[in-house]
Short mmCIF file of C-alpha atoms and ligand atoms in Angstrom, two decimals:
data_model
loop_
_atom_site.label_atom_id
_atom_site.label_comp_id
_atom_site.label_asym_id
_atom_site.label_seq_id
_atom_site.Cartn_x
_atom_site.Cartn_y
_atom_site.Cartn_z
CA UNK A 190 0.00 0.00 0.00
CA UNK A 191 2.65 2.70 0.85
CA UNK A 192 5.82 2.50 -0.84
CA UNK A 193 5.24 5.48 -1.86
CA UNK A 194 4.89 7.46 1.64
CA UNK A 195 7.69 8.83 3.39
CA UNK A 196 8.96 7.84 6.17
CA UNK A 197 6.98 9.95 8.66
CA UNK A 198 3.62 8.39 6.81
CA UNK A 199 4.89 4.91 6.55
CA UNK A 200 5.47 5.05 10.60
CA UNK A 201 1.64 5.75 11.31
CA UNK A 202 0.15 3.72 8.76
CA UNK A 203 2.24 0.83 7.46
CA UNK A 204 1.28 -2.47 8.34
CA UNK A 205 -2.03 -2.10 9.77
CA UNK A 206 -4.71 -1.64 7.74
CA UNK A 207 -8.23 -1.29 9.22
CA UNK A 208 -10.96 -2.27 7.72
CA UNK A 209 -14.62 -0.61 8.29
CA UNK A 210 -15.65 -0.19 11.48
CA UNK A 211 -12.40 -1.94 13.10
CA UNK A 212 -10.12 -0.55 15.58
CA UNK A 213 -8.40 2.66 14.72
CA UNK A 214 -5.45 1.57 16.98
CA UNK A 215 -3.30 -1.56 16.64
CA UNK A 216 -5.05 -4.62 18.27
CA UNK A 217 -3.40 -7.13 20.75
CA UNK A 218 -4.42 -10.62 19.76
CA UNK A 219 -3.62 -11.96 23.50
CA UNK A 220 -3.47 -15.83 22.30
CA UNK A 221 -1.15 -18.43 22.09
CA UNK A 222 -2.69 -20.62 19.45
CA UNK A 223 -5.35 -19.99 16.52
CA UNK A 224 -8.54 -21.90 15.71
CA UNK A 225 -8.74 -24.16 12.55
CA UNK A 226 -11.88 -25.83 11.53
CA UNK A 227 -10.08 -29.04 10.32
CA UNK A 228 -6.73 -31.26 11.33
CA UNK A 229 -6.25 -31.22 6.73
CA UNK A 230 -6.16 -26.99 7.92
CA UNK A 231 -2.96 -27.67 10.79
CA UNK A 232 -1.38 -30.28 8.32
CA UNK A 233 -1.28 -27.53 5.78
CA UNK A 234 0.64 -24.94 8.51
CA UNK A 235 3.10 -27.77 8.69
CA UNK A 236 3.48 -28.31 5.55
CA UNK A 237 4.27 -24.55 4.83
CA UNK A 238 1.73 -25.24 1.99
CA UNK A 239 -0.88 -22.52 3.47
CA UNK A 240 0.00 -18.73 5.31
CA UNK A 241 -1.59 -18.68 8.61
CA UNK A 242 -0.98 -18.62 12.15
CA UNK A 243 -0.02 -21.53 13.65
CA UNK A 244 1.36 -21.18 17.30
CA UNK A 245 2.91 -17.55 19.08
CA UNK A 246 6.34 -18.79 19.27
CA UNK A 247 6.94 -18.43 14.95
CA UNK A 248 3.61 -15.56 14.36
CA UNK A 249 1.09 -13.50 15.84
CA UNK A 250 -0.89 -11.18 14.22
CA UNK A 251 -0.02 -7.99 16.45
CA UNK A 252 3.38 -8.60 15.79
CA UNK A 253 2.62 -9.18 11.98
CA UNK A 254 1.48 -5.81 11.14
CA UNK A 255 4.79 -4.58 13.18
CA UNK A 256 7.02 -7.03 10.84
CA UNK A 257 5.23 -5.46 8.00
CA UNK A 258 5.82 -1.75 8.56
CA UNK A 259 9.12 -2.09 9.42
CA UNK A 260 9.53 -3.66 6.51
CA UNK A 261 8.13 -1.00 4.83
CA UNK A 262 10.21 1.73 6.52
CA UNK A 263 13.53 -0.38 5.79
CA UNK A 264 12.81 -0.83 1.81
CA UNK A 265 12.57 -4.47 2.51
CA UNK A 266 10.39 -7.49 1.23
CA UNK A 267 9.51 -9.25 4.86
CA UNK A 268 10.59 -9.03 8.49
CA UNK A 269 10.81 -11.02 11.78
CA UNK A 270 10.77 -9.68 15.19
CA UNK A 271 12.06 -11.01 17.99
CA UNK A 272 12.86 -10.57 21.98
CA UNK A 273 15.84 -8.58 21.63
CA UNK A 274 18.05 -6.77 19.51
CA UNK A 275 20.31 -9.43 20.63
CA UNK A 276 18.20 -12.35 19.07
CA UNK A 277 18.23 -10.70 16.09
CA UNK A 278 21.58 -10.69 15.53
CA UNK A 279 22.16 -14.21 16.46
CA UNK A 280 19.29 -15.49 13.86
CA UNK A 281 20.57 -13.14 11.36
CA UNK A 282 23.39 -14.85 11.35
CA UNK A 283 22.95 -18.34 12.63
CA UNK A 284 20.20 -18.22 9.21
CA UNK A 285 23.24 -18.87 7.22
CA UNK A 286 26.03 -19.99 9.05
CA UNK A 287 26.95 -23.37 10.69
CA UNK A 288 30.22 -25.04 12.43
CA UNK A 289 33.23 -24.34 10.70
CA UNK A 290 31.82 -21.05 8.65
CA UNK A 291 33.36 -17.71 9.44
CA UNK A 292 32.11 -14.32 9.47
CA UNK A 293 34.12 -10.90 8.79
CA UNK A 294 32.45 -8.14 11.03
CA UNK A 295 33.84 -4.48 11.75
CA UNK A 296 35.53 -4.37 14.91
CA UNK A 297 33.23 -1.40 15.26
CA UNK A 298 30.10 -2.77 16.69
CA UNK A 299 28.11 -2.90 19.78
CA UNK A 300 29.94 -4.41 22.78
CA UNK A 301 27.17 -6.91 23.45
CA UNK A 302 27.32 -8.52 19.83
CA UNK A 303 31.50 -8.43 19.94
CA UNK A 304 30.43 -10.65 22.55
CA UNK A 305 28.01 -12.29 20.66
CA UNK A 306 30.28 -13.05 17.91
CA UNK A 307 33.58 -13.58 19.66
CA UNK A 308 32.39 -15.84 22.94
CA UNK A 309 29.32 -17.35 22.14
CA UNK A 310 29.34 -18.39 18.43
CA UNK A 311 32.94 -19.15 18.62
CA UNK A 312 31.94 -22.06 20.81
CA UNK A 313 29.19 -22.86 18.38
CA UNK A 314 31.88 -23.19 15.76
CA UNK A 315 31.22 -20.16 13.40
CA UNK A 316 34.85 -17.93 13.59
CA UNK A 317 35.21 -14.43 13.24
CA UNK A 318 37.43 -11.86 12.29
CA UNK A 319 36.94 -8.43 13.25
CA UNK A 320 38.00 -6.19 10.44
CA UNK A 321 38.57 -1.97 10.83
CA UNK A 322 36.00 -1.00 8.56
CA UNK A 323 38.06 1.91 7.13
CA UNK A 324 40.53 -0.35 5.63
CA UNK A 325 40.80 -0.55 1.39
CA UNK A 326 38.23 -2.36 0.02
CA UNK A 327 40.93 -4.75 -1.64
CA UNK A 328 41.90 -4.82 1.78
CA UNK A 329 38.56 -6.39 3.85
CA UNK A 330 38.82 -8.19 0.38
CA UNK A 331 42.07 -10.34 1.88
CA UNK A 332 40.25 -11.26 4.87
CA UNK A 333 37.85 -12.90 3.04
CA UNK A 334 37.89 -16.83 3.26
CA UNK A 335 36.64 -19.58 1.40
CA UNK A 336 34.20 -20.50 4.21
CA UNK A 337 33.47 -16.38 5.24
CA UNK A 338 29.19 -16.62 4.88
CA UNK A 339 29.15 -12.95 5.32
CA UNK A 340 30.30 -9.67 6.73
CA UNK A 341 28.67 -7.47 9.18
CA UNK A 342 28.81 -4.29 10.39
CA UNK A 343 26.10 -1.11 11.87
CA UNK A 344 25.22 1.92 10.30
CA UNK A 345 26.44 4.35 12.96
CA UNK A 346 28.47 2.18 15.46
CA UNK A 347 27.72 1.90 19.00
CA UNK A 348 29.38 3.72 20.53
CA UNK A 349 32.35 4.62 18.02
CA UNK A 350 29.51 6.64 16.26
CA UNK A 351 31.81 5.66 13.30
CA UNK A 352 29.74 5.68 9.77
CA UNK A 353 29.86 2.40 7.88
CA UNK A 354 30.45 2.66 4.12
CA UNK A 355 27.51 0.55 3.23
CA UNK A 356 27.99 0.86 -0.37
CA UNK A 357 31.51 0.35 -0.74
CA UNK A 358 31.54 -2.80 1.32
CA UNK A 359 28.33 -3.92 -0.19
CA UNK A 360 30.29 -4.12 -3.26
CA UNK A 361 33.26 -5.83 -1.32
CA UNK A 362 30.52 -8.67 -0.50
CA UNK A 363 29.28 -8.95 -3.14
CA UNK A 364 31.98 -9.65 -5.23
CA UNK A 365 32.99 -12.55 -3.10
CA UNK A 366 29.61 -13.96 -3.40
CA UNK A 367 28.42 -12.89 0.45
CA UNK A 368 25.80 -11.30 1.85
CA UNK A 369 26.30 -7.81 3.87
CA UNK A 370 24.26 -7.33 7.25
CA UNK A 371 24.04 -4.07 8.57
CA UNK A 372 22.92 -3.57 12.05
CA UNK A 373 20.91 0.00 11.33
CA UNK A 374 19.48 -0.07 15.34
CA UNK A 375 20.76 3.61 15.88
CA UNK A 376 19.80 5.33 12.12
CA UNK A 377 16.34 3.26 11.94
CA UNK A 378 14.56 3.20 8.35
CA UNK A 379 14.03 6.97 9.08
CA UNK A 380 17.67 8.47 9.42
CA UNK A 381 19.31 5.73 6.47
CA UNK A 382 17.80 2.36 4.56
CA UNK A 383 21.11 0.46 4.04
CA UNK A 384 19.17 -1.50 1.71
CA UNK A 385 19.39 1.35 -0.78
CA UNK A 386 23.15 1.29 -0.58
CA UNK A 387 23.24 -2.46 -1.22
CA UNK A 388 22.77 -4.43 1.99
CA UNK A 389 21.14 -7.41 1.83
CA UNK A 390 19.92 -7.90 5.41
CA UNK A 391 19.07 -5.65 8.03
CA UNK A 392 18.99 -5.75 11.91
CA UNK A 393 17.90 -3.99 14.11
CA UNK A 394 17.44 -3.20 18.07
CA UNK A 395 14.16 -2.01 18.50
CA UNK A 396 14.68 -1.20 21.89
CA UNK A 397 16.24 1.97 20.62
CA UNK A 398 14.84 4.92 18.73
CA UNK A 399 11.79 2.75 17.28
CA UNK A 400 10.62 2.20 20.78
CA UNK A 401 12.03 5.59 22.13
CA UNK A 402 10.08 5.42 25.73
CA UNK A 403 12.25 2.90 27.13
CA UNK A 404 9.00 0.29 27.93
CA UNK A 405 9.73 -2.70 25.79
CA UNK A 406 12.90 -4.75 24.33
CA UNK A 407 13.12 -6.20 20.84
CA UNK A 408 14.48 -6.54 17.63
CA UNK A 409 13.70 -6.89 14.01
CA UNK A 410 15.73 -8.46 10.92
CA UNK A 411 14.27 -7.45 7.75
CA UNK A 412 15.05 -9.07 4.15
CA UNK A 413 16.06 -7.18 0.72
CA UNK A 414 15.09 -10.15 -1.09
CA UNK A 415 17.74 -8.83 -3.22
CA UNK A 416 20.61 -11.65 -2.39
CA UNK A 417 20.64 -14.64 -4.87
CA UNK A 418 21.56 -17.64 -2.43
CA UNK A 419 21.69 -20.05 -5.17
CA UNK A 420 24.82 -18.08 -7.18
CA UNK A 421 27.39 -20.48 -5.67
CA UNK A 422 27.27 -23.81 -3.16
CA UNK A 423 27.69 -21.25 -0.08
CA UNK A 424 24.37 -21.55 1.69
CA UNK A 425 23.24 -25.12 1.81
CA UNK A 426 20.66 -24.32 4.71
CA UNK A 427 18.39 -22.64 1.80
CA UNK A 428 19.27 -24.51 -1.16
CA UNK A 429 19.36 -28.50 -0.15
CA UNK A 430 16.44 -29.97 1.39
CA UNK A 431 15.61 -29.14 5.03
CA UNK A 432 14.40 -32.80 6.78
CA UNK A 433 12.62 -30.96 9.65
CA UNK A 434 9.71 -29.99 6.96
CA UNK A 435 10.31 -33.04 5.02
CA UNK A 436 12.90 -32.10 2.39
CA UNK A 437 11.42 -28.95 1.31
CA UNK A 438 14.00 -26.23 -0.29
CA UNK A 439 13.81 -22.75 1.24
CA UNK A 440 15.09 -21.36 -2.82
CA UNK A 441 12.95 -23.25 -4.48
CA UNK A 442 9.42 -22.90 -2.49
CA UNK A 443 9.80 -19.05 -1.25
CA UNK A 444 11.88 -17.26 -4.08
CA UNK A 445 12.66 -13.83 -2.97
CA UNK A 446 11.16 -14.42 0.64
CA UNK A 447 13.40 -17.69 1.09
CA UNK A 448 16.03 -16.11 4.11
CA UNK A 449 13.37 -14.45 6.07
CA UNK A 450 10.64 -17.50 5.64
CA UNK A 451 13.58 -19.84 7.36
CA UNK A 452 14.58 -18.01 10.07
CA UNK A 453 11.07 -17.84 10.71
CA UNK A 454 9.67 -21.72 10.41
CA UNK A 455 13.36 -23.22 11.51
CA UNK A 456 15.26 -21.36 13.67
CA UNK A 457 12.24 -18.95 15.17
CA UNK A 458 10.20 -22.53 16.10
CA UNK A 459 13.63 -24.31 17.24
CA UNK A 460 15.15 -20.89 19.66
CA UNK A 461 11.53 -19.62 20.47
CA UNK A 462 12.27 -15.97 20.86
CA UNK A 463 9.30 -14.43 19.39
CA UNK A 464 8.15 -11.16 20.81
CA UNK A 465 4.74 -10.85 22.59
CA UNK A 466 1.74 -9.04 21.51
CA UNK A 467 1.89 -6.62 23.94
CA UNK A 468 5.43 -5.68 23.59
CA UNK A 469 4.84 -5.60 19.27
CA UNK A 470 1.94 -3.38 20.61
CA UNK A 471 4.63 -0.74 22.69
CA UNK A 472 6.59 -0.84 20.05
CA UNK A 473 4.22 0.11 17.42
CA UNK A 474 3.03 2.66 19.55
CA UNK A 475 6.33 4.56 19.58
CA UNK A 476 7.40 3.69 16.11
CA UNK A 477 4.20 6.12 15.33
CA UNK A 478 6.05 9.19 16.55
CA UNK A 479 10.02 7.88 15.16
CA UNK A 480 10.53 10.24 12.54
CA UNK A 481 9.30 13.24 14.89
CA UNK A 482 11.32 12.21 17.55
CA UNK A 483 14.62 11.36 15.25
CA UNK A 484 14.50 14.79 14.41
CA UNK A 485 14.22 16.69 17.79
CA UNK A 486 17.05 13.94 18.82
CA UNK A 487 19.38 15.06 15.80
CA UNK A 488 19.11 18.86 16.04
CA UNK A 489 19.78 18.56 20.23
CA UNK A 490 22.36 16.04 19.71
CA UNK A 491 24.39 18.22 16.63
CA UNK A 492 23.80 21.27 19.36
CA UNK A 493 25.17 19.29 21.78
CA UNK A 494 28.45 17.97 20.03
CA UNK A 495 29.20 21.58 19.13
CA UNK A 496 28.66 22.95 22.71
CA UNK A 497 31.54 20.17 23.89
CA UNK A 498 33.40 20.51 20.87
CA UNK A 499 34.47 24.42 21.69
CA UNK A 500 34.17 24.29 25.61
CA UNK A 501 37.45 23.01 26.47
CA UNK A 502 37.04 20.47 28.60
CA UNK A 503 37.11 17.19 25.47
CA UNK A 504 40.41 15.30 24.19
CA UNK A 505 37.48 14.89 21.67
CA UNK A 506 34.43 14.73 20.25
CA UNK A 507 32.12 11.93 18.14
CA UNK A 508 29.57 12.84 16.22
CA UNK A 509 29.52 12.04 12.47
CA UNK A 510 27.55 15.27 11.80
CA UNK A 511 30.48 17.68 12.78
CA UNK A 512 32.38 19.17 10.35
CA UNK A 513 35.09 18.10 11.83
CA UNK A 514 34.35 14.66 12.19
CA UNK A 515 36.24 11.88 10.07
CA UNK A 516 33.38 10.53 9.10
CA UNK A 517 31.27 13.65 7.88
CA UNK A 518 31.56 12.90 4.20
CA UNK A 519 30.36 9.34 4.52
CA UNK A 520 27.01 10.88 6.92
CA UNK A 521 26.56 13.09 4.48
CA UNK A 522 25.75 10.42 2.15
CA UNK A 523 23.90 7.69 4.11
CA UNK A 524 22.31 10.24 7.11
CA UNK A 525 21.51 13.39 5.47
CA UNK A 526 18.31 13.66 7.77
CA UNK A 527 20.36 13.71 10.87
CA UNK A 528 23.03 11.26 12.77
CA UNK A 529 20.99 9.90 15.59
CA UNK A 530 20.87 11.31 18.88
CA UNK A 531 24.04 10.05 20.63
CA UNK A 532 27.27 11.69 21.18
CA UNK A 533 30.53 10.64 22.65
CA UNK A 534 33.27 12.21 24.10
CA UNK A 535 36.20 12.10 25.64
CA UNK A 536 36.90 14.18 28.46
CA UNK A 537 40.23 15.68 29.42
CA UNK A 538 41.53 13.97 32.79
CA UNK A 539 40.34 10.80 31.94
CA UNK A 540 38.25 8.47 33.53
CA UNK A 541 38.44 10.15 36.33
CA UNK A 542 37.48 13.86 35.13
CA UNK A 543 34.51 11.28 33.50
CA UNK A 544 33.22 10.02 37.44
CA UNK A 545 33.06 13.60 38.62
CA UNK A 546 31.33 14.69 35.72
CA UNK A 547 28.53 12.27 35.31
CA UNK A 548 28.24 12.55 39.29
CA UNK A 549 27.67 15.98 39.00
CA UNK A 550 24.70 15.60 36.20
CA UNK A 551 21.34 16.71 37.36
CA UNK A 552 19.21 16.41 34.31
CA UNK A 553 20.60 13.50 32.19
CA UNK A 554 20.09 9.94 34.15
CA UNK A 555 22.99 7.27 34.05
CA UNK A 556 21.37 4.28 32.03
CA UNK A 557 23.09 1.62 30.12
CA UNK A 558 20.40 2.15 27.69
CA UNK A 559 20.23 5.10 24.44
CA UNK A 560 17.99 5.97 22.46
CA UNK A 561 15.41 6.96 24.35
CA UNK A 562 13.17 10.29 25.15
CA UNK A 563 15.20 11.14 28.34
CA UNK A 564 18.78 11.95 28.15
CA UNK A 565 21.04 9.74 29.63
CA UNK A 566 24.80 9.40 29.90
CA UNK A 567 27.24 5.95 30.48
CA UNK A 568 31.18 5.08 30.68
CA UNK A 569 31.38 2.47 28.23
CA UNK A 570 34.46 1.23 29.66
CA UNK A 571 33.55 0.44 33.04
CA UNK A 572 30.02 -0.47 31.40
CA UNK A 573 28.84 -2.23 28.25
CA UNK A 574 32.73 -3.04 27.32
CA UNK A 575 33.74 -4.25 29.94
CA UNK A 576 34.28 -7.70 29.10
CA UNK A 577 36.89 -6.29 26.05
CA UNK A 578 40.58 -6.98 26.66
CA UNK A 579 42.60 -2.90 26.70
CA UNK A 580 43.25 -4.55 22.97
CA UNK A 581 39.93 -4.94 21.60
CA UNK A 582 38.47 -2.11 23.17
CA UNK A 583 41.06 0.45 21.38
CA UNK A 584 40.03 -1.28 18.49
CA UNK A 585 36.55 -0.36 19.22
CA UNK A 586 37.62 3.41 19.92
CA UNK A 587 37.03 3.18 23.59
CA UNK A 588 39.40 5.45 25.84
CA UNK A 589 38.80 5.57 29.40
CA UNK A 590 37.80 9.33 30.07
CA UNK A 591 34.89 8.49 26.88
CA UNK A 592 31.34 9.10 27.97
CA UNK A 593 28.65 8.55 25.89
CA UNK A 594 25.78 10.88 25.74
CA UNK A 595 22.68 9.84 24.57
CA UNK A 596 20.74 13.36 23.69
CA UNK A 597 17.07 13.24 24.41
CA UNK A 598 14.17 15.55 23.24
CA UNK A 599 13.80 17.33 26.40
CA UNK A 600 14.45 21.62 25.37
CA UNK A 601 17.92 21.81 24.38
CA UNK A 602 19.00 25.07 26.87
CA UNK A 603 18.31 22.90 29.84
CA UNK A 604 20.12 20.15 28.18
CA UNK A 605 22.91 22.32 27.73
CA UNK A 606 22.98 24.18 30.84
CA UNK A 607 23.32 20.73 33.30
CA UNK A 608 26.16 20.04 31.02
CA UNK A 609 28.09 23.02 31.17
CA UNK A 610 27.21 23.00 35.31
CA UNK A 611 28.37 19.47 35.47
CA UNK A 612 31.58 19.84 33.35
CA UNK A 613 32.51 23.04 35.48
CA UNK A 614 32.07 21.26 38.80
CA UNK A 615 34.31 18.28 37.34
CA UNK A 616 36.83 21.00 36.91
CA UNK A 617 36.55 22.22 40.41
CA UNK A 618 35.39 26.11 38.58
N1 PLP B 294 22.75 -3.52 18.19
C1 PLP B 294 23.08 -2.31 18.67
C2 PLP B 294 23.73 -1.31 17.77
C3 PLP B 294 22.83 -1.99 20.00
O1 PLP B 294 23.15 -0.78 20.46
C4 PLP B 294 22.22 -2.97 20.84
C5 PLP B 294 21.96 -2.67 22.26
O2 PLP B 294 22.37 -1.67 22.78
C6 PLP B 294 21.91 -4.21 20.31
C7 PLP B 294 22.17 -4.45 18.98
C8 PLP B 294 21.28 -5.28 21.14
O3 PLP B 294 19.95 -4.96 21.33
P1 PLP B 294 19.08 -5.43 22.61
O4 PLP B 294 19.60 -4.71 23.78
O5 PLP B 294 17.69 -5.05 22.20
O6 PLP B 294 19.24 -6.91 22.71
#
């Protein structure tokens, strides 16, 4: 219905579609199972020979319509939420790769899914490599291994706030016959659609900006459809038969919608972390003001990253929408709307300059969460990375004095003014 909207539109009305005289607002269907007239009806569900809902741990309608219109919003063909951001990561990848495949992912990434990739699927088998994504593309090229299923890597990094060259590496993929999965949790469908640039798959935290109100956790991976998984013999899960739905062939019996349609009927019924109705519900709810929200978030957070950038007191600043910044050009090309709402810096005196200063905060709230309405403020290295060896968190761009700031929409002089009061009291003035 609205590929043609804009963002802003597609966020009220994608996805659910009343019809006369139905609810105006998203329903919760509040049920676990779904009625079917005949046992020829549940054989069919089993079969994947007929749509329908069969059971709340692989669909639900509630969370349906929110699959759909973040489709929609992400230029993609079909979605699946799930619990977490985490979760969504794990299937996105765990869809294609098995024991003894290998993954290339930008050492720039959330500290959670470093984990993710470097603890936990390690012991599953899959390898990584973590990879600085500002390398040559001939490069990332040479890290590329006959068994590599794909690389990885997020729109605006969390929290490097570095900007990932989706097209460029798109391109590096593709040539080696891979797919590319960008994590756009902090951009959303509203700020960048790396699908545009060339990525075939798309994660996403929803617990971020497309909640925004800090009430419910989740995550989303939405297909291109644009990856052919039958160009080489890389991806046997979708091209040979799978025996738990006797011998069907993901390629052959979904087309386009094969990637998304597994994760959902395989790994979704075997791992069984399928989001509620209710929390689909929150989320849709919040998703309806994103693109109003994204904006307030990106004009107080580029205010903000100026403000620290001339008072004095930062080794340095990150925000991909300075001038200044490294990555300007590149978020000038894939965020022209805005970079997000969070900021990082590094203050001078070092972590312990950083304690004063966030004790001395009044307005913002310390929260290892972003993304949200209220401002909030956390030491990464004491914090979400601190599981990463002094090694691997340099190579995620994480000093000790860095505190990231996530900007909220609350009016930007009283944002400003309990920063400038807190910074001064860190500085004894
Ligand atoms: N991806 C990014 C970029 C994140 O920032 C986060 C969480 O902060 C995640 C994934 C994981 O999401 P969740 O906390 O919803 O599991």
């Amino acid at each position: 219905m609205s590929k043609e909207y804009s963002p802003a539109t597609k966020c009220i009305h994608s996805g659910y579609h009343p019809a006369n005289g139905e609810p105006l607002a998203l329903p919760i269907y509040q049920s676990t199972t779904y009625s079917y007239s005949s046992p020829t009806d549940i054989g069919k569900l089993f079969d994947l020979t007929a749509d329908g809902h069969m059971y709340s741990r692989i669909s639900n309608p509630t969370v349906a319509c929110v699959e759909e219109k973040i489709a929609d919003l992400e230029g993609g063909i079909g979605a699946l939420c799930t619990s977490s951001g985490q979760a969504a990561s794990f299937l996105a990848i765990a869809n294609i790769a098995s024991a003894g495949d290998h993954i290339l992912v930008s050492s720039k990434i959330y500290g959670g899914t470093t984990n993710l990739f470097n603890v936990t699927l390690k012991r599953f088998g899959i390898d990584c490599t973590f990879f600085d994504q500002d390398l040559r593309s001939d490069e990332i090229e040479a890290l590329i291994q006959p068994n590599t299923k794909l690389i990885f890597g997020e729109t605006i990094a969390n929290p490097a706030l570095s900007v990932f060259d989706i097209e460029r590496i798109a391109n590096v993929a593709h040539k080696a016959g891979i797919p590319l999965i960008v994590d756009n949790t902090f951009a959303t469908g509203v700020l960048c659609r790396p699908i545009d640039f060339g990525a075939d798959i798309v994660v996403l935290s929803t617990t971020k900006y497309m909640d925004g109100h800090a009430v419910q956790l989740g995550g989303c991976v939405v297909d291109s459809g644009n990856f052919d998984w039958t160009q080489n013999d890389k991806f046997p899960g979708l091209c040979t038969p799978d025996e738990s739905y006797h011998g069907i062939v993901y390629t052959e019996s979904f087309g386009k919608l094969s990637y998304i349609t597994k994760m959902r009927v395989q790994l979704m019924r075997d791992f069984g972390v399928y989001p509620t109705a209710q929390a689909a519900f929150l989320l849709d709810l919040g998703m309806q003001t994103l693109d109003v929200r994204l904006d307030r978030h990106c004009k107080n957070a580029y205010t903000v990253a100026k403000f620290l950038e001339e008072s004095g007191y930062a080794e340095y600043v990150n925000y991909a929408g300075l001038e200044s910044n490294k990555y300007n050009e590149l978020a000038k090309k894939y965020l022209p709307k805005g970079c997000c709402g969070v900021v990082s810096f590094c203050i001078k005196g070092g972590r312990e300059k950083a304690e004063r200063f966030m004790n001395s905060l009044s307005l913002f709230v310390n929260a290892v969460h972003v993304a949200t309405v209220h401002s909030c403020v956390l030491h990464p290295a004491s914090s979400t990375h601190r599981q990463l060896s002094d090694e691997m968190l340099v190579k995620a761009g994480i000093d000790a004095g860095l505190i990231r700031i996530s900007v909220g929409i609350e009016s930007i002089e009283d944002i400003l003014a309990d920063l400038k009061q807190a910074l001064e009291s860190a500085f004894g003035e």
